[in-house]
Amino acid sequence: MTSRLKKYLFTLAIPVTALAAGSLWLPKLTGGETTGPVYETAEVTRGPIRRVVSTSGPVRALVTVQVGSQLSGQIQSVLVDYNTEVKEGDVLAVLDAKTFEARVAQAKADLAAAKAQLANQEAAVLKAEAVLRQAERAIERQQKLAERGISAQASLDAAIRDAEVARADLAIAQAQVENAKAVIAQREAQLEQAQIDLDRTVIRSPINGTVISRTVDVGQTVAASLQAPELFQIAQDLRRIRIEAQVNEADVGVISEGNPATFTVDAYPERTFRGRVTQVRLAATELENVVTYTVIVEASNEDRKLFPGMTANLQIVTAERDNVLRLPNSALRFRPRGETAGGSSGNPADRAAQMAERLKVELNLTDEQVATLVEALNQSMARARAEQPQSAAFGRPQRSGGDQSGAGRFMKRIEQIIEPMLTEDQRPLFEAWKQQRNNSRSATVWVLGPNGQLEQRFVRLGLGDDQFTEIIGGNVRAGDQVVIRAREVRS
């Protein structure tokens, strides 16, 4: 055998050997045969359940006032800084008042001139009154002389004319007095306005609080036109704060005034603060097709650890119950393959039997009542199947809305069947069951039976949180082991 042939046979033997070895180990690599599922269970327990809505929002003071200037001018002095505690009326800043002092002086001078003019007009009235009296006496003299034939009629007419002129002059003088009084009132108003503007050069705090923002310095010019420029922000009493939280429209329906809340801030990650919902605002905010509502949470801040502007991570407790029967949420998500384990199937007869067994537990039904209920339900479902449109028989899927209405009709039919057969002791249980059905939802969970097979149990669910859901009805008890997941085991 030549060396080339030996080399060829050796090369061919390598993949053949590898293929043979792989065939020997293939069952082990693929896991071998499946021996069946192994179920993981969790215990049904009693404990607290808290339904919370998680959100966030900025910390704000209960009242924040923006202090501005109604006048334009140059800042002459600033008497406060950040974090300064102020009381109502304290001076925050002062504008240059020279221009406004000059306006006050001008207004005072104008008022003095108006008062002098009034005095002049009042003297003119006195003069006009004297002239009128003299004219009236002249008329009397001319009348007496005319009666005696001493004076001509022309002299009497002249006296009467002079008297009428005197009356007109008096009326004019009196009107000028009223005009002078009006001018005085105008000058007084101008003086008052000038004094108000002068007073406004001193900017004072409108409330008791803490200065949290200052936007001016000495020498800066303030321009007040249509809107007063903001100079300071003052927070009133930081011993209480509020949080403006944005809550999604899907969660806002369960929040109401008075709900307790807990929150943390990044500055103190290990400290939990407590507050309470004081307002759910009706105005919506829409951003990128997401609708949110503002929820106000108030909290105490006696130690002043919370600052305006901090971000609070909130948990609003919308419902809370203690010592309730509860199961883990993972048990509600578990579904065995095909949902036919333990003798359960998806056919209508099994559905009727399962519903009857569930009602037997919740309403204390007798075996005779259960048998009657099962028979009536089977007949009702048979009629419903016969009335289905022909399209359903050809496998065309029904609309989801039809399924929901069918479930509603099914439950209504159960009520109609079961109500006539109830005893007086069972009727209160039946009314409570109907109320629970309207205010809760039903679900199916699975437990391991004595023979290791899955058994289906029906429960009515109440309050739920991130980990547990309350059981308010059904045939599950504390200590039961409910299946939460299954895994395949290979040999």
Short mmCIF file of C-alpha atoms in Angstrom, two decimals:
data_model
loop_
_atom_site.label_atom_id
_atom_site.label_comp_id
_atom_site.label_asym_id
_atom_site.label_seq_id
_atom_site.Cartn_x
_atom_site.Cartn_y
_atom_site.Cartn_z
CA MET A 1 0.00 0.00 0.00
CA THR A 2 1.42 3.24 -1.08
CA SER A 3 1.81 6.21 1.27
CA ARG A 4 -0.70 8.22 -0.77
CA LEU A 5 -3.36 5.48 -0.33
CA LYS A 6 -2.72 5.24 3.42
CA LYS A 7 -3.13 8.97 3.73
CA TYR A 8 -6.43 8.84 1.81
CA LEU A 9 -7.87 6.03 3.98
CA PHE A 10 -6.85 7.82 7.18
CA THR A 11 -8.56 11.03 6.04
CA LEU A 12 -11.76 9.13 5.21
CA ALA A 13 -11.80 7.38 8.59
CA ILE A 14 -11.94 10.62 10.61
CA PRO A 15 -15.46 11.80 9.56
CA VAL A 16 -16.81 8.23 9.68
CA THR A 17 -15.60 7.84 13.27
CA ALA A 18 -17.03 11.24 14.25
CA LEU A 19 -20.39 10.35 12.69
CA ALA A 20 -20.53 7.10 14.61
CA ALA A 21 -19.66 8.81 17.89
CA GLY A 22 -22.30 11.48 17.26
CA SER A 23 -24.95 8.85 16.65
CA LEU A 24 -24.10 7.25 19.99
CA TRP A 25 -24.39 10.56 21.91
CA LEU A 26 -27.36 12.00 19.99
CA PRO A 27 -30.05 10.82 22.44
CA LYS A 28 -28.21 12.41 25.33
CA LEU A 29 -27.66 15.69 23.47
CA THR A 30 -31.33 15.98 22.50
CA GLY A 31 -32.51 15.23 26.01
CA GLY A 32 -33.84 11.77 25.42
CA GLU A 33 -37.52 10.92 25.81
CA THR A 34 -39.93 13.25 27.61
CA THR A 35 -41.14 11.79 30.91
CA GLY A 36 -43.82 14.45 31.50
CA PRO A 37 -44.20 17.91 32.97
CA VAL A 38 -43.07 18.88 36.44
CA TYR A 39 -45.32 21.45 38.06
CA GLU A 40 -44.17 24.26 40.31
CA THR A 41 -46.73 25.33 42.90
CA ALA A 42 -47.30 28.18 45.32
CA GLU A 43 -49.41 28.26 48.45
CA VAL A 44 -52.67 30.16 48.80
CA THR A 45 -52.13 32.39 51.84
CA ARG A 46 -53.69 35.18 53.84
CA GLY A 47 -52.13 38.62 53.94
CA PRO A 48 -52.42 42.26 52.90
CA ILE A 49 -53.04 43.53 49.38
CA ARG A 50 -52.35 47.10 48.30
CA ARG A 51 -53.39 48.38 44.90
CA VAL A 52 -51.15 51.29 43.98
CA VAL A 53 -50.73 53.67 41.07
CA SER A 54 -47.10 54.57 40.42
CA THR A 55 -46.28 57.97 38.99
CA SER A 56 -43.96 60.92 39.51
CA GLY A 57 -44.08 64.69 39.65
CA PRO A 58 -42.27 67.80 40.85
CA VAL A 59 -42.36 69.09 44.42
CA ARG A 60 -43.97 72.52 44.70
CA ALA A 61 -44.73 74.95 47.50
CA LEU A 62 -48.40 75.17 48.41
CA VAL A 63 -48.37 78.82 47.32
CA THR A 64 -45.68 80.36 45.12
CA VAL A 65 -45.93 84.10 44.38
CA GLN A 66 -44.06 85.77 41.55
CA VAL A 67 -43.10 89.28 42.63
CA GLY A 68 -42.55 91.82 39.86
CA SER A 69 -42.36 95.55 39.25
CA GLN A 70 -45.18 97.65 37.85
CA LEU A 71 -42.72 100.45 37.03
CA SER A 72 -39.77 100.80 34.73
CA GLY A 73 -36.54 101.99 36.25
CA GLN A 74 -33.12 101.13 37.57
CA ILE A 75 -32.65 98.86 40.60
CA GLN A 76 -31.08 100.99 43.32
CA SER A 77 -30.80 98.32 46.02
CA VAL A 78 -31.65 94.65 46.64
CA LEU A 79 -32.25 93.74 50.28
CA VAL A 80 -32.88 89.95 50.05
CA ASP A 81 -31.17 86.93 48.53
CA TYR A 82 -31.97 83.27 47.92
CA ASN A 83 -33.46 81.43 50.94
CA THR A 84 -34.15 84.69 52.79
CA GLU A 85 -37.10 84.41 55.16
CA VAL A 86 -39.43 87.37 54.66
CA LYS A 87 -42.67 88.59 56.17
CA GLU A 88 -45.52 90.38 54.49
CA GLY A 89 -44.52 94.00 53.84
CA ASP A 90 -40.75 93.47 54.06
CA VAL A 91 -38.73 95.46 51.50
CA LEU A 92 -37.23 93.25 48.78
CA ALA A 93 -35.74 95.86 46.43
CA VAL A 94 -35.87 99.61 45.69
CA LEU A 95 -36.02 101.35 42.31
CA ASP A 96 -34.39 104.73 41.62
CA ALA A 97 -37.13 107.14 42.77
CA LYS A 98 -35.84 110.50 41.49
CA THR A 99 -38.16 110.63 38.50
CA PHE A 100 -41.17 109.65 40.59
CA GLU A 101 -40.32 112.13 43.35
CA ALA A 102 -40.24 114.89 40.71
CA ARG A 103 -43.65 113.79 39.48
CA VAL A 104 -45.02 114.00 43.01
CA ALA A 105 -43.59 117.51 43.42
CA GLN A 106 -45.10 118.58 40.09
CA ALA A 107 -48.47 117.13 41.07
CA LYS A 108 -48.37 119.00 44.38
CA ALA A 109 -47.59 122.27 42.58
CA ASP A 110 -50.44 121.71 40.13
CA LEU A 111 -52.79 121.07 43.03
CA ALA A 112 -51.72 124.28 44.78
CA ALA A 113 -52.31 126.26 41.56
CA ALA A 114 -55.75 124.72 41.18
CA LYS A 115 -56.65 125.66 44.74
CA ALA A 116 -55.50 129.25 44.11
CA GLN A 117 -57.61 129.37 40.97
CA LEU A 118 -60.59 128.18 43.00
CA ALA A 119 -60.09 130.98 45.50
CA ASN A 120 -59.94 133.48 42.62
CA GLN A 121 -63.15 132.14 41.14
CA GLU A 122 -64.91 132.22 44.51
CA ALA A 123 -63.92 135.92 44.83
CA ALA A 124 -65.34 136.53 41.36
CA VAL A 125 -68.62 135.01 42.53
CA LEU A 126 -68.72 137.37 45.49
CA LYS A 127 -68.09 140.31 43.15
CA ALA A 128 -70.81 139.17 40.74
CA GLU A 129 -73.26 138.81 43.62
CA ALA A 130 -72.49 142.38 44.74
CA VAL A 131 -73.00 143.74 41.22
CA LEU A 132 -76.30 141.88 40.98
CA ARG A 133 -77.54 143.29 44.26
CA GLN A 134 -76.60 146.80 43.12
CA ALA A 135 -78.45 146.28 39.83
CA GLU A 136 -81.56 145.07 41.64
CA ARG A 137 -81.54 148.16 43.91
CA ALA A 138 -81.18 150.37 40.81
CA ILE A 139 -84.30 148.78 39.35
CA GLU A 140 -86.23 149.51 42.52
CA ARG A 141 -85.18 153.17 42.43
CA GLN A 142 -86.06 153.59 38.77
CA GLN A 143 -89.46 151.99 39.34
CA LYS A 144 -90.26 154.43 42.16
CA LEU A 145 -89.09 157.40 40.10
CA ALA A 146 -91.09 156.22 37.11
CA GLU A 147 -94.22 155.89 39.26
CA ARG A 148 -93.76 159.46 40.39
CA GLY A 149 -93.08 160.56 36.80
CA ILE A 150 -89.62 161.80 37.57
CA SER A 151 -87.62 159.14 35.59
CA ALA A 152 -88.09 158.14 32.00
CA GLN A 153 -88.97 154.57 30.97
CA ALA A 154 -85.63 154.28 29.21
CA SER A 155 -83.77 154.58 32.49
CA LEU A 156 -85.88 151.76 33.98
CA ASP A 157 -85.20 149.55 30.99
CA ALA A 158 -81.47 150.18 31.29
CA ALA A 159 -81.54 149.22 34.97
CA ILE A 160 -83.39 145.98 34.18
CA ARG A 161 -80.83 145.16 31.46
CA ASP A 162 -77.94 145.78 33.83
CA ALA A 163 -79.51 143.43 36.38
CA GLU A 164 -79.85 140.63 33.80
CA VAL A 165 -76.21 141.05 32.81
CA ALA A 166 -75.22 140.88 36.46
CA ARG A 167 -77.15 137.61 36.89
CA ALA A 168 -75.40 136.14 33.86
CA ASP A 169 -72.02 137.21 35.21
CA LEU A 170 -72.87 135.58 38.54
CA ALA A 171 -73.84 132.32 36.82
CA ILE A 172 -70.57 132.36 34.88
CA ALA A 173 -68.58 132.97 38.05
CA GLN A 174 -70.37 130.13 39.85
CA ALA A 175 -69.68 127.77 36.92
CA GLN A 176 -66.03 128.74 36.99
CA VAL A 177 -65.98 127.88 40.69
CA GLU A 178 -67.34 124.39 39.93
CA ASN A 179 -64.77 124.03 37.16
CA ALA A 180 -62.02 125.04 39.56
CA LYS A 181 -63.24 122.42 42.05
CA ALA A 182 -63.15 119.77 39.30
CA VAL A 183 -59.63 120.81 38.40
CA ILE A 184 -58.65 120.45 42.05
CA ALA A 185 -60.11 116.92 42.14
CA GLN A 186 -58.15 116.10 38.99
CA ARG A 187 -54.94 117.46 40.46
CA GLU A 188 -55.52 115.50 43.68
CA ALA A 189 -55.97 112.30 41.65
CA GLN A 190 -52.78 113.03 39.74
CA LEU A 191 -50.97 113.60 42.99
CA GLU A 192 -52.34 110.36 44.40
CA GLN A 193 -51.23 108.45 41.28
CA ALA A 194 -47.79 110.02 41.44
CA GLN A 195 -47.55 109.08 45.12
CA ILE A 196 -48.63 105.50 44.33
CA ASP A 197 -45.93 105.25 41.66
CA LEU A 198 -43.41 106.62 44.14
CA ASP A 199 -44.48 104.02 46.71
CA ARG A 200 -44.15 101.31 44.06
CA THR A 201 -40.47 102.06 43.71
CA VAL A 202 -40.18 100.16 46.99
CA ILE A 203 -40.91 96.47 46.14
CA ARG A 204 -42.34 94.63 49.15
CA SER A 205 -43.16 91.01 49.93
CA PRO A 206 -46.90 90.25 49.56
CA ILE A 207 -46.77 87.15 51.82
CA ASN A 208 -44.82 85.45 54.57
CA GLY A 209 -42.42 82.97 53.06
CA THR A 210 -39.00 82.15 51.65
CA VAL A 211 -37.29 83.70 48.64
CA ILE A 212 -36.60 80.82 46.26
CA SER A 213 -35.64 82.85 43.19
CA ARG A 214 -33.99 86.24 42.53
CA THR A 215 -33.48 87.49 38.98
CA VAL A 216 -32.22 91.08 39.52
CA ASP A 217 -29.09 92.81 40.76
CA VAL A 218 -28.26 96.37 41.73
CA GLY A 219 -27.95 98.62 38.69
CA GLN A 220 -30.11 96.46 36.46
CA THR A 221 -32.80 98.27 34.47
CA VAL A 222 -36.34 96.94 34.76
CA ALA A 223 -38.63 97.49 31.77
CA ALA A 224 -42.31 97.14 32.63
CA SER A 225 -44.53 97.28 29.56
CA LEU A 226 -47.52 95.00 29.00
CA GLN A 227 -46.38 92.49 31.63
CA ALA A 228 -44.63 93.07 34.92
CA PRO A 229 -41.13 91.54 34.87
CA GLU A 230 -40.53 88.82 37.46
CA LEU A 231 -37.94 89.86 40.05
CA PHE A 232 -38.45 87.32 42.87
CA GLN A 233 -40.29 84.08 43.62
CA ILE A 234 -41.50 83.61 47.18
CA ALA A 235 -42.71 80.25 48.47
CA GLN A 236 -45.21 80.44 51.28
CA ASP A 237 -44.54 78.19 54.29
CA LEU A 238 -42.34 75.33 53.05
CA ARG A 239 -43.37 73.26 56.06
CA ARG A 240 -46.07 71.86 53.76
CA ILE A 241 -45.56 71.01 50.10
CA ARG A 242 -47.56 69.64 47.21
CA ILE A 243 -46.66 67.31 44.36
CA GLU A 244 -48.12 67.75 40.89
CA ALA A 245 -48.23 64.17 39.61
CA GLN A 246 -49.23 63.23 36.07
CA VAL A 247 -51.45 60.13 36.02
CA ASN A 248 -52.37 58.18 32.90
CA GLU A 249 -56.03 58.20 31.92
CA ALA A 250 -56.15 54.42 32.43
CA ASP A 251 -55.32 54.83 36.14
CA VAL A 252 -56.97 58.12 37.09
CA GLY A 253 -60.39 56.50 37.48
CA VAL A 254 -59.35 54.62 40.64
CA ILE A 255 -57.83 57.68 42.34
CA SER A 256 -59.95 59.87 44.59
CA GLU A 257 -59.40 62.62 47.13
CA GLY A 258 -58.13 61.27 50.43
CA ASN A 259 -56.11 58.37 49.01
CA PRO A 260 -52.86 57.94 50.97
CA ALA A 261 -49.59 58.13 49.09
CA THR A 262 -45.93 57.41 49.74
CA PHE A 263 -43.04 58.85 47.80
CA THR A 264 -39.27 59.10 47.66
CA VAL A 265 -36.88 61.65 46.21
CA ASP A 266 -33.42 61.05 44.80
CA ALA A 267 -31.85 63.25 47.47
CA TYR A 268 -32.99 60.82 50.21
CA PRO A 269 -33.41 57.44 48.46
CA GLU A 270 -33.78 55.47 51.69
CA ARG A 271 -36.39 57.73 53.26
CA THR A 272 -40.10 57.34 52.55
CA PHE A 273 -42.36 60.38 52.82
CA ARG A 274 -46.12 60.23 53.26
CA GLY A 275 -48.86 62.39 51.84
CA ARG A 276 -52.49 62.38 50.76
CA VAL A 277 -54.35 63.14 47.54
CA THR A 278 -56.14 66.48 47.85
CA GLN A 279 -57.26 67.10 44.27
CA VAL A 280 -57.80 65.30 40.98
CA ARG A 281 -57.89 68.00 38.33
CA LEU A 282 -60.37 67.59 35.50
CA ALA A 283 -58.26 69.32 32.85
CA ALA A 284 -56.46 66.80 30.65
CA THR A 285 -52.99 67.11 29.16
CA GLU A 286 -52.30 65.40 25.83
CA LEU A 287 -48.76 64.79 24.64
CA GLU A 288 -48.00 62.52 21.69
CA ASN A 289 -51.49 60.96 21.93
CA VAL A 290 -50.98 60.15 25.62
CA VAL A 291 -53.62 61.70 27.88
CA THR A 292 -52.75 62.40 31.50
CA TYR A 293 -54.43 64.18 34.41
CA THR A 294 -52.83 66.19 37.20
CA VAL A 295 -53.23 64.74 40.69
CA ILE A 296 -52.23 66.94 43.64
CA VAL A 297 -50.66 65.23 46.67
CA GLU A 298 -49.96 67.28 49.80
CA ALA A 299 -47.40 66.28 52.42
CA SER A 300 -45.77 67.60 55.57
CA ASN A 301 -42.25 69.05 55.35
CA GLU A 302 -41.57 70.15 58.91
CA ASP A 303 -37.84 69.48 58.67
CA ARG A 304 -37.57 71.34 55.33
CA LYS A 305 -35.86 68.38 53.65
CA LEU A 306 -38.00 68.63 50.52
CA PHE A 307 -37.10 71.47 48.18
CA PRO A 308 -39.24 72.93 45.40
CA GLY A 309 -38.37 71.34 42.08
CA MET A 310 -37.35 67.91 43.40
CA THR A 311 -38.82 64.93 41.55
CA ALA A 312 -41.01 62.73 43.74
CA ASN A 313 -41.55 59.08 42.82
CA LEU A 314 -45.07 58.41 44.03
CA GLN A 315 -47.11 55.37 44.91
CA ILE A 316 -50.75 56.30 45.43
CA VAL A 317 -52.64 53.64 47.40
CA THR A 318 -56.08 53.39 45.79
CA ALA A 319 -57.28 50.36 47.77
CA GLU A 320 -55.90 48.35 50.67
CA ARG A 321 -57.09 45.26 52.52
CA ASP A 322 -55.55 43.21 55.30
CA ASN A 323 -55.70 39.48 56.05
CA VAL A 324 -57.45 38.50 52.83
CA LEU A 325 -57.26 35.17 51.03
CA ARG A 326 -54.84 35.67 48.16
CA LEU A 327 -52.97 33.78 45.48
CA PRO A 328 -49.93 34.73 43.38
CA ASN A 329 -50.69 36.35 40.04
CA SER A 330 -48.58 33.75 38.25
CA ALA A 331 -51.24 31.15 39.13
CA LEU A 332 -53.78 33.14 37.10
CA ARG A 333 -51.49 33.13 34.06
CA PHE A 334 -50.84 29.39 34.10
CA ARG A 335 -52.69 27.30 31.51
CA PRO A 336 -52.00 23.61 30.98
CA ARG A 337 -51.47 22.46 27.44
CA GLY A 338 -54.91 22.28 25.82
CA GLU A 339 -56.62 23.12 29.15
CA THR A 340 -57.97 19.58 29.24
CA ALA A 341 -56.04 18.23 32.20
CA GLY A 342 -57.79 16.51 35.05
CA GLY A 343 -60.83 15.56 33.03
CA SER A 344 -61.67 19.11 31.97
CA SER A 345 -62.37 19.77 28.32
CA GLY A 346 -63.63 22.59 26.20
CA ASN A 347 -66.95 20.95 25.25
CA PRO A 348 -70.22 22.54 26.39
CA ALA A 349 -71.19 19.66 28.67
CA ASP A 350 -68.02 20.04 30.70
CA ARG A 351 -68.53 23.79 30.79
CA ALA A 352 -71.99 23.34 32.25
CA ALA A 353 -70.73 20.83 34.80
CA GLN A 354 -67.89 23.10 35.85
CA MET A 355 -70.23 26.05 36.29
CA ALA A 356 -72.63 23.94 38.32
CA GLU A 357 -69.86 22.72 40.61
CA ARG A 358 -68.71 26.26 41.13
CA LEU A 359 -72.22 27.46 42.02
CA LYS A 360 -72.65 24.46 44.31
CA VAL A 361 -69.80 25.76 46.44
CA GLU A 362 -70.81 29.43 46.36
CA LEU A 363 -74.58 28.95 46.88
CA ASN A 364 -74.62 25.72 48.93
CA LEU A 365 -76.66 23.92 46.26
CA THR A 366 -77.90 20.39 46.82
CA ASP A 367 -76.99 17.54 44.48
CA GLU A 368 -80.52 17.60 43.09
CA GLN A 369 -80.27 21.32 42.36
CA VAL A 370 -76.90 20.78 40.68
CA ALA A 371 -78.30 18.03 38.45
CA THR A 372 -81.27 20.20 37.48
CA LEU A 373 -78.97 23.12 36.72
CA VAL A 374 -76.62 21.00 34.57
CA GLU A 375 -79.52 19.60 32.56
CA ALA A 376 -81.03 23.05 31.99
CA LEU A 377 -77.66 24.51 30.99
CA ASN A 378 -77.00 21.70 28.51
CA GLN A 379 -80.39 22.25 26.92
CA SER A 380 -79.84 26.01 26.76
CA MET A 381 -76.41 25.64 25.15
CA ALA A 382 -77.76 23.09 22.66
CA ARG A 383 -80.42 25.56 21.57
CA ALA A 384 -77.79 28.29 21.31
CA ARG A 385 -75.60 26.11 19.07
CA ALA A 386 -78.56 25.32 16.86
CA GLU A 387 -79.33 29.02 16.49
CA GLN A 388 -75.76 29.93 15.49
CA PRO A 389 -75.37 31.21 11.90
CA GLN A 390 -74.32 28.67 9.35
CA SER A 391 -71.03 30.50 8.87
CA ALA A 392 -69.92 29.34 12.30
CA ALA A 393 -70.40 25.74 11.21
CA PHE A 394 -67.85 26.26 8.45
CA GLY A 395 -65.24 27.44 10.94
CA ARG A 396 -65.50 31.14 10.31
CA PRO A 397 -64.35 32.97 13.44
CA GLN A 398 -66.88 35.01 15.32
CA ARG A 399 -66.19 38.56 16.37
CA SER A 400 -64.87 39.18 19.81
CA GLY A 401 -67.83 41.36 20.61
CA GLY A 402 -70.15 38.46 19.87
CA ASP A 403 -68.22 36.24 22.26
CA GLN A 404 -68.55 38.80 25.03
CA SER A 405 -72.27 39.22 24.46
CA GLY A 406 -72.63 35.43 24.36
CA ALA A 407 -70.91 35.13 27.74
CA GLY A 408 -73.22 37.78 29.12
CA ARG A 409 -76.28 35.92 27.82
CA PHE A 410 -74.91 32.69 29.28
CA MET A 411 -74.60 34.22 32.78
CA LYS A 412 -78.03 35.81 32.46
CA ARG A 413 -79.45 32.42 31.51
CA ILE A 414 -77.85 30.88 34.60
CA GLU A 415 -79.59 33.45 36.79
CA GLN A 416 -82.94 32.72 35.14
CA ILE A 417 -82.52 28.97 35.62
CA ILE A 418 -81.22 28.97 39.16
CA GLU A 419 -83.37 31.63 40.82
CA PRO A 420 -86.68 29.65 40.86
CA MET A 421 -85.07 26.62 42.49
CA LEU A 422 -83.40 28.44 45.40
CA THR A 423 -84.52 28.12 49.00
CA GLU A 424 -84.98 31.09 51.32
CA ASP A 425 -81.59 30.41 52.90
CA GLN A 426 -79.89 30.35 49.50
CA ARG A 427 -81.41 33.58 48.16
CA PRO A 428 -79.14 35.95 50.18
CA LEU A 429 -76.13 33.99 48.88
CA PHE A 430 -77.51 34.31 45.35
CA GLU A 431 -77.90 38.11 45.67
CA ALA A 432 -74.38 38.40 47.07
CA TRP A 433 -73.09 36.23 44.22
CA LYS A 434 -74.73 38.50 41.63
CA GLN A 435 -73.27 41.59 43.27
CA GLN A 436 -69.82 40.02 43.42
CA ARG A 437 -70.11 39.00 39.78
CA ASN A 438 -70.86 42.60 38.81
CA ASN A 439 -68.00 43.99 40.92
CA SER A 440 -65.39 41.31 40.33
CA ARG A 441 -64.08 38.92 37.73
CA SER A 442 -63.86 35.16 37.56
CA ALA A 443 -60.83 33.05 36.79
CA THR A 444 -59.61 29.49 36.66
CA VAL A 445 -56.66 28.13 38.62
CA TRP A 446 -55.17 24.66 38.75
CA VAL A 447 -54.14 22.52 41.71
CA LEU A 448 -52.48 19.12 41.88
CA GLY A 449 -54.83 16.35 42.92
CA PRO A 450 -53.94 13.35 45.11
CA ASN A 451 -53.03 11.34 42.00
CA GLY A 452 -50.76 14.07 40.64
CA GLN A 453 -53.28 15.13 38.01
CA LEU A 454 -54.31 18.73 37.51
CA GLU A 455 -57.65 19.77 38.95
CA GLN A 456 -59.47 22.85 37.77
CA ARG A 457 -60.76 25.29 40.41
CA PHE A 458 -62.93 28.35 39.86
CA VAL A 459 -62.41 31.54 41.83
CA ARG A 460 -63.85 35.03 41.95
CA LEU A 461 -61.20 37.71 42.18
CA GLY A 462 -61.23 41.01 44.01
CA LEU A 463 -58.45 43.45 44.68
CA GLY A 464 -55.06 42.85 43.09
CA ASP A 465 -51.56 44.27 43.23
CA ASP A 466 -48.29 43.50 41.46
CA GLN A 467 -47.81 40.15 43.23
CA PHE A 468 -51.11 38.87 44.61
CA THR A 469 -54.83 38.89 43.84
CA GLU A 470 -57.60 38.61 46.41
CA ILE A 471 -59.93 35.60 46.32
CA ILE A 472 -63.49 36.55 47.29
CA GLY A 473 -65.21 33.36 46.22
CA GLY A 474 -64.66 29.89 44.82
CA ASN A 475 -63.44 26.50 45.96
CA VAL A 476 -59.87 27.42 46.88
CA ARG A 477 -58.80 27.57 50.51
CA ALA A 478 -55.77 28.80 52.43
CA GLY A 479 -52.97 26.26 52.21
CA ASP A 480 -53.95 24.94 48.77
CA GLN A 481 -51.04 24.55 46.37
CA VAL A 482 -51.85 26.23 43.07
CA VAL A 483 -49.78 25.58 39.97
CA ILE A 484 -47.79 28.57 38.75
CA ARG A 485 -45.74 27.02 35.93
CA ALA A 486 -44.75 23.71 34.31
CA ARG A 487 -41.49 22.50 32.83
CA GLU A 488 -40.75 19.48 30.71
CA VAL A 489 -38.35 16.83 32.08
CA ARG A 490 -36.42 14.61 29.70
CA SER A 491 -34.80 11.28 30.56
#
